[in-house]
Every structure is written in C-alpha cells, then in structure tokens.
GROMACS .gro file of C-alpha atoms in nm:
model
  325
    1MET     CA    1  -0.028  -0.010  -0.015
    2GLY     CA    2   0.125   0.353  -0.097
    3PHE     CA    3   0.197   0.639   0.154
    4PHE     CA    4  -0.147   0.820   0.053
    5ASP     CA    5  -0.341   0.533   0.011
    6ARG     CA    6  -0.318   0.514   0.392
    7PHE     CA    7  -0.547   0.815   0.415
    8LYS     CA    8  -0.803   0.698   0.214
    9PRO     CA    9  -1.141   0.588   0.341
   10GLY     CA   10  -1.087   0.202   0.448
   11GLY     CA   11  -0.695   0.265   0.424
   12SER     CA   12  -0.526   0.118   0.730
   13GLY     CA   13  -0.387   0.471   0.828
   14THR     CA   14  -0.803   0.605   0.845
   15PRO     CA   15  -0.932   0.625   1.207
   16LEU     CA   16  -1.285   0.525   1.226
   17PRO     CA   17  -1.494   0.794   1.131
   18PRO     CA   18  -1.726   0.960   1.453
   19VAL     CA   19  -2.053   0.820   1.458
   20ASN     CA   20  -2.317   0.777   1.708
   21ILE     CA   21  -2.485   0.451   1.657
   22ARG     CA   22  -2.817   0.421   1.790
   23ARG     CA   23  -3.160   0.332   1.751
   24ASP     CA   24  -3.429   0.586   1.641
   25VAL     CA   25  -3.796   0.491   1.589
   26ALA     CA   26  -3.835   0.733   1.314
   27CYS     CA   27  -3.513   0.693   1.151
   28GLY     CA   28  -3.374   1.059   1.166
   29ASP     CA   29  -3.691   1.197   1.026
   30GLY     CA   30  -3.793   1.508   1.188
   31ARG     CA   31  -4.190   1.478   1.122
   32GLY     CA   32  -4.173   1.144   1.246
   33SER     CA   33  -3.968   1.189   1.589
   34PHE     CA   34  -4.278   1.492   1.631
   35PHE     CA   35  -4.565   1.217   1.535
   36HIS     CA   36  -4.365   0.936   1.790
   37ALA     CA   37  -4.317   1.216   2.053
   38GLN     CA   38  -4.686   1.367   2.069
   39LEU     CA   39  -4.825   1.011   2.066
   40LYS     CA   40  -4.647   0.854   2.334
   41ASP     CA   41  -4.810   1.139   2.547
   42GLY     CA   42  -5.149   1.044   2.415
   43LYS     CA   43  -5.167   1.333   2.188
   44TRP     CA   44  -5.316   1.233   1.872
   45GLN     CA   45  -5.493   1.555   1.758
   46LYS     CA   46  -5.199   1.710   1.579
   47VAL     CA   47  -5.082   1.402   1.466
   48TYR     CA   48  -5.407   1.285   1.278
   49GLU     CA   49  -5.456   1.651   1.134
   50MET     CA   50  -5.101   1.608   0.988
   51LEU     CA   51  -5.130   1.281   0.832
   52GLN     CA   52  -5.477   1.362   0.681
   53LYS     CA   53  -5.289   1.600   0.504
   54ILE     CA   54  -5.022   1.381   0.338
   55ASP     CA   55  -5.126   1.263   0.000
   56ASP     CA   56  -4.849   1.047  -0.144
   57TRP     CA   57  -4.970   0.696  -0.003
   58VAL     CA   58  -4.607   0.559   0.018
   59LEU     CA   59  -4.486   0.846   0.253
   60LEU     CA   60  -4.817   0.833   0.439
   61ASP     CA   61  -4.773   0.469   0.471
   62GLU     CA   62  -4.430   0.480   0.614
   63TYR     CA   63  -4.582   0.710   0.870
   64ILE     CA   64  -4.869   0.488   0.956
   65ASP     CA   65  -4.642   0.224   1.030
   66LEU     CA   66  -4.455   0.425   1.258
   67CYS     CA   67  -4.735   0.582   1.434
   68ALA     CA   68  -4.893   0.222   1.531
   69ASP     CA   69  -4.584   0.073   1.656
   70TRP     CA   70  -4.660   0.059   2.033
   71LYS     CA   71  -4.651  -0.220   2.279
   72GLY     CA   72  -5.008  -0.293   2.420
   73ARG     CA   73  -5.334  -0.128   2.274
   74PRO     CA   74  -5.283   0.282   2.342
   75GLU     CA   75  -5.581   0.412   2.458
   76TRP     CA   76  -5.585   0.725   2.199
   77LEU     CA   77  -5.682   0.436   1.955
   78ASP     CA   78  -6.006   0.437   2.085
   79GLU     CA   79  -6.026   0.795   2.178
   80ILE     CA   80  -5.974   0.857   1.771
   81ALA     CA   81  -6.213   0.603   1.693
   82ALA     CA   82  -6.510   0.814   1.878
   83VAL     CA   83  -6.406   1.157   1.739
   84HIS     CA   84  -6.361   1.028   1.383
   85PRO     CA   85  -6.520   0.711   1.323
   86ASP     CA   86  -6.631   0.770   0.943
   87GLN     CA   87  -6.256   0.855   0.855
   88SER     CA   88  -6.053   0.561   0.661
   89LEU     CA   89  -5.726   0.687   0.839
   90THR     CA   90  -5.890   0.604   1.179
   91TRP     CA   91  -5.941   0.214   1.075
   92VAL     CA   92  -5.606   0.179   0.907
   93LEU     CA   93  -5.417   0.294   1.216
   94ARG     CA   94  -5.636   0.073   1.435
   95GLY     CA   95  -5.578  -0.211   1.194
   96MET     CA   96  -5.219  -0.185   1.156
   97HIS     CA   97  -5.142  -0.145   1.531
   98SER     CA   98  -5.360  -0.482   1.555
   99VAL     CA   99  -5.121  -0.640   1.345
  100ILE     CA  100  -4.823  -0.550   1.522
  101TRP     CA  101  -5.011  -0.672   1.844
  102ALA     CA  102  -5.085  -0.995   1.719
  103TRP     CA  103  -4.736  -1.045   1.613
  104GLU     CA  104  -4.624  -0.912   1.961
  105ALA     CA  105  -4.842  -1.192   2.118
  106ARG     CA  106  -4.724  -1.456   1.896
  107GLY     CA  107  -4.350  -1.389   1.881
  108GLY     CA  108  -4.093  -1.393   1.580
  109GLY     CA  109  -3.980  -1.775   1.618
  110VAL     CA  110  -4.107  -2.067   1.405
  111ALA     CA  111  -4.420  -2.225   1.420
  112SER     CA  112  -4.299  -2.492   1.635
  113THR     CA  113  -4.184  -2.213   1.924
  114VAL     CA  114  -4.531  -2.074   1.951
  115GLY     CA  115  -4.767  -2.183   2.226
  116ARG     CA  116  -5.167  -2.271   2.144
  117ASP     CA  117  -5.271  -1.992   2.362
  118SER     CA  118  -5.041  -1.753   2.200
  119PHE     CA  119  -5.145  -1.874   1.837
  120GLU     CA  120  -5.531  -1.822   1.930
  121VAL     CA  121  -5.430  -1.418   2.070
  122PHE     CA  122  -5.256  -1.388   1.738
  123PHE     CA  123  -5.534  -1.482   1.490
  124GLU     CA  124  -5.811  -1.318   1.702
  125ARG     CA  125  -5.587  -0.985   1.700
  126LEU     CA  126  -5.544  -1.057   1.340
  127ARG     CA  127  -5.930  -1.119   1.262
  128GLN     CA  128  -5.966  -0.774   1.408
  129ALA     CA  129  -5.722  -0.621   1.199
  130GLU     CA  130  -5.903  -0.776   0.900
  131GLY     CA  131  -6.226  -0.635   1.035
  132GLU     CA  132  -6.084  -0.269   1.067
  133PHE     CA  133  -5.880  -0.287   0.725
  134HIS     CA  134  -6.234  -0.388   0.545
  135ARG     CA  135  -6.409  -0.102   0.714
  136ALA     CA  136  -6.125   0.172   0.599
  137ILE     CA  137  -6.180   0.052   0.258
  138THR     CA  138  -6.552   0.063   0.241
  139LEU     CA  139  -6.480   0.439   0.371
  140ASP     CA  140  -6.188   0.507   0.096
  141PRO     CA  141  -6.211   0.254  -0.141
  142ASN     CA  142  -5.909   0.452  -0.327
  143THR     CA  143  -5.661   0.384  -0.067
  144PRO     CA  144  -5.396   0.094  -0.114
  145ILE     CA  145  -5.254   0.077   0.212
  146PRO     CA  146  -5.516  -0.138   0.417
  147TRP     CA  147  -5.485  -0.366   0.114
  148SER     CA  148  -5.101  -0.375   0.146
  149TYR     CA  149  -5.138  -0.468   0.513
  150MET     CA  150  -5.379  -0.752   0.445
  151VAL     CA  151  -5.130  -0.938   0.240
  152THR     CA  152  -4.944  -0.966   0.632
  153VAL     CA  153  -5.287  -1.024   0.750
  154ALA     CA  154  -5.383  -1.317   0.508
  155ARG     CA  155  -5.021  -1.448   0.566
  156GLY     CA  156  -5.076  -1.467   0.960
  157LEU     CA  157  -5.427  -1.635   0.901
  158GLN     CA  158  -5.281  -1.890   0.635
  159TYR     CA  159  -5.495  -1.764   0.372
  160SER     CA  160  -5.398  -1.900   0.023
  161ILE     CA  161  -5.114  -1.803  -0.190
  162GLU     CA  162  -5.380  -1.667  -0.421
  163ASP     CA  163  -5.576  -1.476  -0.155
  164ARG     CA  164  -5.239  -1.277  -0.063
  165ILE     CA  165  -5.163  -1.232  -0.404
  166ASN     CA  166  -5.477  -1.116  -0.462
  167PHE     CA  167  -5.433  -0.848  -0.185
  168PHE     CA  168  -5.132  -0.748  -0.350
  169HIS     CA  169  -5.255  -0.669  -0.657
  170GLN     CA  170  -5.550  -0.444  -0.500
  171ALA     CA  171  -5.256  -0.263  -0.337
  172VAL     CA  172  -5.054  -0.198  -0.610
  173GLY     CA  173  -5.337  -0.123  -0.893
  174ARG     CA  174  -5.405   0.195  -0.684
  175SER     CA  175  -5.017   0.252  -0.608
  176PRO     CA  176  -4.806   0.119  -0.862
  177LEU     CA  177  -4.489   0.156  -0.670
  178HIS     CA  178  -4.589   0.081  -0.368
  179LEU     CA  179  -4.278  -0.051  -0.203
  180GLN     CA  180  -4.458  -0.206   0.178
  181ALA     CA  181  -4.725  -0.387  -0.108
  182TYR     CA  182  -4.419  -0.531  -0.280
  183ALA     CA  183  -4.249  -0.659   0.036
  184ALA     CA  184  -4.537  -0.773   0.204
  185ALA     CA  185  -4.613  -0.977  -0.086
  186LEU     CA  186  -4.250  -1.113  -0.148
  187VAL     CA  187  -4.220  -1.226   0.220
  188SER     CA  188  -4.603  -1.371   0.222
  189VAL     CA  189  -4.551  -1.614  -0.106
  190ALA     CA  190  -4.164  -1.736   0.046
  191ALA     CA  191  -4.107  -2.071   0.085
  192LYS     CA  192  -4.111  -2.000   0.485
  193TRP     CA  193  -4.470  -1.896   0.472
  194GLY     CA  194  -4.577  -2.166   0.251
  195GLY     CA  195  -4.493  -2.039  -0.092
  196SER     CA  196  -4.208  -2.150  -0.263
  197ASN     CA  197  -3.843  -1.937  -0.296
  198GLU     CA  198  -3.921  -1.933  -0.723
  199LEU     CA  199  -4.221  -1.774  -0.663
  200MET     CA  200  -4.090  -1.501  -0.458
  201PHE     CA  201  -3.785  -1.440  -0.683
  202ASP     CA  202  -3.996  -1.417  -0.978
  203LEU     CA  203  -4.203  -1.163  -0.776
  204ALA     CA  204  -3.894  -0.970  -0.691
  205ARG     CA  205  -3.744  -1.030  -1.037
  206GLN     CA  206  -4.033  -0.867  -1.238
  207ALA     CA  207  -4.076  -0.568  -1.016
  208THR     CA  208  -3.783  -0.467  -1.041
  209SER     CA  209  -3.689  -0.540  -1.443
  210ASN     CA  210  -3.773  -0.196  -1.561
  211PRO     CA  211  -3.791   0.049  -1.222
  212PRO     CA  212  -3.790   0.406  -1.287
  213PRO     CA  213  -3.514   0.600  -1.192
  214GLN     CA  214  -3.421   0.619  -0.800
  215SER     CA  215  -3.670   0.391  -0.722
  216ALA     CA  216  -3.684   0.202  -0.412
  217LEU     CA  217  -3.796  -0.114  -0.572
  218PRO     CA  218  -3.491  -0.297  -0.649
  219SER     CA  219  -3.447  -0.297  -0.312
  220LEU     CA  220  -3.689  -0.635  -0.343
  221ILE     CA  221  -3.383  -0.797  -0.461
  222PRO     CA  222  -3.170  -0.810  -0.149
  223LEU     CA  223  -3.457  -0.858   0.034
  224ALA     CA  224  -3.527  -1.182  -0.143
  225HIS     CA  225  -3.189  -1.301  -0.098
  226VAL     CA  226  -3.188  -1.215   0.262
  227GLU     CA  227  -3.548  -1.442   0.286
  228ARG     CA  228  -3.366  -1.717   0.104
  229TRP     CA  229  -3.032  -1.724   0.323
  230LEU     CA  230  -3.282  -1.688   0.590
  231TYR     CA  231  -3.459  -2.021   0.480
  232HIS     CA  232  -3.137  -2.227   0.483
  233ARG     CA  233  -3.086  -2.125   0.844
  234MET     CA  234  -3.454  -2.245   0.910
  235GLN     CA  235  -3.373  -2.554   0.730
  236ASP     CA  236  -3.048  -2.583   0.929
  237GLU     CA  237  -2.821  -2.601   0.616
  238MET     CA  238  -2.568  -2.372   0.828
  239ASP     CA  239  -2.296  -2.460   0.558
  240LEU     CA  240  -2.512  -2.341   0.282
  241ALA     CA  241  -2.615  -2.046   0.439
  242LYS     CA  242  -2.274  -1.975   0.532
  243GLU     CA  243  -2.177  -1.941   0.173
  244TYR     CA  244  -2.489  -1.787   0.020
  245PHE     CA  245  -2.380  -1.440  -0.029
  246ARG     CA  246  -2.033  -1.531  -0.133
  247GLN     CA  247  -2.206  -1.715  -0.472
  248PRO     CA  248  -2.123  -1.511  -0.803
  249GLU     CA  249  -2.461  -1.485  -0.897
  250VAL     CA  250  -2.594  -1.392  -0.589
  251ILE     CA  251  -2.334  -1.096  -0.573
  252ARG     CA  252  -2.383  -0.984  -0.958
  253GLU     CA  253  -2.771  -0.966  -0.874
  254ILE     CA  254  -2.765  -0.764  -0.553
  255THR     CA  255  -2.465  -0.569  -0.704
  256ALA     CA  256  -2.675  -0.468  -1.000
  257ALA     CA  257  -3.026  -0.399  -0.813
  258HIS     CA  258  -2.808  -0.167  -0.591
  259ALA     CA  259  -2.688   0.021  -0.893
  260ARG     CA  260  -3.012   0.065  -1.012
  261TYR     CA  261  -3.170   0.188  -0.636
  262ASP     CA  262  -2.870   0.407  -0.537
  263GLY     CA  263  -2.970   0.747  -0.552
  264TYR     CA  264  -3.299   0.701  -0.384
  265SER     CA  265  -3.402   0.966  -0.109
  266GLY     CA  266  -3.710   0.820   0.077
  267ALA     CA  267  -3.690   0.955   0.444
  268ILE     CA  268  -3.779   0.681   0.692
  269THR     CA  269  -3.741   0.398   0.428
  270GLY     CA  270  -3.455   0.516   0.286
  271VAL     CA  271  -3.228   0.443   0.604
  272ARG     CA  272  -3.430   0.115   0.647
  273LEU     CA  273  -3.313   0.014   0.284
  274ALA     CA  274  -2.958   0.147   0.387
  275ASN     CA  275  -2.960  -0.091   0.634
  276LEU     CA  276  -3.062  -0.362   0.409
  277PHE     CA  277  -2.787  -0.332   0.145
  278ALA     CA  278  -2.520  -0.273   0.448
  279PHE     CA  279  -2.596  -0.606   0.540
  280CYS     CA  280  -2.603  -0.780   0.199
  281PHE     CA  281  -2.248  -0.645   0.113
  282TRP     CA  282  -2.118  -0.682   0.433
  283LYS     CA  283  -2.218  -1.043   0.418
  284ILE     CA  284  -2.083  -1.061   0.039
  285GLY     CA  285  -1.721  -0.915   0.193
  286ASN     CA  286  -1.756  -0.556  -0.063
  287ARG     CA  287  -1.600  -0.312   0.185
  288LYS     CA  288  -1.654  -0.009  -0.048
  289LEU     CA  289  -2.022  -0.077  -0.087
  290THR     CA  290  -2.095  -0.158   0.305
  291ARG     CA  291  -1.936   0.176   0.369
  292HIS     CA  292  -2.141   0.347   0.139
  293GLU     CA  293  -2.448   0.201   0.250
  294LEU     CA  294  -2.356   0.233   0.609
  295GLU     CA  295  -2.267   0.629   0.575
  296LYS     CA  296  -2.613   0.682   0.454
  297THR     CA  297  -2.737   0.514   0.778
  298GLY     CA  298  -2.625   0.824   0.942
  299GLY     CA  299  -2.551   0.544   1.245
  300ILE     CA  300  -2.921   0.479   1.276
  301VAL     CA  301  -2.946   0.097   1.349
  302VAL     CA  302  -3.308  -0.084   1.241
  303ASN     CA  303  -3.375  -0.453   1.358
  304SER     CA  304  -3.405  -0.609   0.998
  305PRO     CA  305  -3.235  -0.804   0.893
  306TRP     CA  306  -2.913  -0.757   1.103
  307HIS     CA  307  -3.100  -0.932   1.426
  308PHE     CA  308  -3.104  -1.240   1.223
  309GLN     CA  309  -2.802  -1.335   1.324
  310GLY     CA  310  -2.770  -1.194   1.666
  311ASN     CA  311  -2.823  -0.835   1.875
  312ALA     CA  312  -2.884  -0.587   1.594
  313LEU     CA  313  -2.657  -0.293   1.729
  314GLU     CA  314  -2.370  -0.549   1.822
  315GLN     CA  315  -2.400  -0.663   1.435
  316TYR     CA  316  -2.434  -0.333   1.284
  317ARG     CA  317  -2.092  -0.225   1.491
  318GLY     CA  318  -1.928  -0.495   1.382
  319ALA     CA  319  -1.987  -0.449   0.987
  320TRP     CA  320  -1.891  -0.046   1.055
  321LYS     CA  321  -1.596  -0.146   1.229
  322TRP     CA  322  -1.506  -0.383   0.930
  323ALA     CA  323  -1.599  -0.157   0.684
  324PHE     CA  324  -1.378   0.154   0.791
  325GLU     CA  325  -1.069  -0.044   0.936
   0.00000   0.00000   0.00000
C-alpha cells in the first residue's frame, strides 16, 4: 500500500469516522420524531391532522407504520375512533396496530416455538385487523394501504397464496410503486410461509425489471436474497447459509440492484433500505459498498436484517468497524 493510500477511506491509517450508532424509531426523520413524541404522550390530535394532509400513499404508509408501532393497545386509538369513526385513516391506524399487536403475542420464532394460547391471541388480533381494514376500505375505496397490510394479515391467518397475491394486486393497482405492498407480498409467498422461493424471486425480479429512476423497488432483490439465506438457516443448512452471499450469481444480482436503486432519497424507508444493502454487502465482503450504505444510515440501526444473526446493534457495530478499518 502506498503512503497516500493510508489516508483514503478504508485505508489502514484511517481512524474510524465519529458516529453515534443508535436506534431511532423515526430513522432520523423530523416529522416522524414529532409524531412519535406526541403519541407517546397521548396527544394524537395534531398527528392525525397532519396525517390527513399527506397525499403521497407511500409516504403516508411509512408514517402510519411508525405511528402504530406500540406495545399493548394505546388508549388514544379508542379516542380517535370515538371522534373520527367515519374516517378511513382511523381504521387503517387501528388495523395496523392490531397487526403489530398480533405479532407481539405470537413472537418472531418459527411455528414450533409458539404456544397454543399465543396462537389463539395471534389469530384473534389478526381477525380484528382484518375487520378494521375492511372498514377503512369501505370508507375510502381508493386507498391502497389497508390492502397492502391485508397481505400480511392473510399470511398470518394462513390464507391461500392466491388470496395473498390478490390483496397485493389490489394495493399496487391503486399505487403502482407501493414498496410496502411489494415487500409484504415477497415475504408472504416465500417458502417459509407456504409458498416457494421460486415464486418469491419471480415477484422480485419482475418488479425490478424496469423500475423508474431512483426507485426503491430494486431493494426487493436483496430482500429476497436475505429471505433465501434465512430459509437455509431455518432448514439447518448452515454450510449453505454461510456461503450463500459469496455465490457469484448472488453477488452480481445484488450489486446490479444496488446500481439501479442508488440515489433513492426516501425518508424513513431510505434509512431502512440502507441498512438492508449494508448488511448484504457486509455478508458479500464488499467493503466499499458496505461503507457507502452505512454512511447513508447516519449510524441509525434498524432491527432487520441485522437481528437475524444476533443483537442488531452489535452486528451493525461489527459491520461498521470492518467497513472502516
């Protein structure tokens, strides 16, 4: 290594750049931070008013996901329903929380690790979410968001693959670039949920074959590969999992997807996807692109996909240290 190379990013003489590695529920988004702080104190009125003014379906979906993510059942959800029973947004918020609440009861393990009582609560809360989403759709037939979440409800309630795909088509028929619907469908048709890895990759590749410039849709490719890697681990195929991201065809496909995605500037989703790509390039062993994506996260860690192989913060710190050493 030449003298000047030591002072290039990643060179052996470069100190780790200062960074505050942390969790942030709003992923650094100011409006999202405001929403979360207000709802934490039960002050929903201004949040609801601001949500009603957002006319971008994908952005609104991001904020609804953030606003609905609480343990237990917040009292303000009932307050909103009492004041705004005829607004679709009311029932989307309630439905999304019911989905999160259902998974809180189930836990994130495989089915064999979930007790019978937990499954009963899980199914009950998902059925509640289904009713709330149907009410939202009745009040606003043009909204794609409840249809997007219905894909996840259908997966949890073990509806057919055809039903899950139908809900997906209902969502993207109303919002053709609705990333959340694509991501939900991709996971819902994967082998671990009764579909197949072939179907999962078909969906990802068709969706990303001709995306518009700076679209988030190419992120479906690394998401599919993470799901495939996870399936090896679920099947206790640890040798295959260990080598999965080092396969030339996997490397080529993720790198090509990154070239089409790079430049996407979404707020909350942008940080989440930077975490996804950083994880994949870390597993691949591409230090330059791992650094590139980690820098885009600003030190903000999201659980997925880091937590699939341990504590998310520890995994992220390990990737950061490796990328900048």
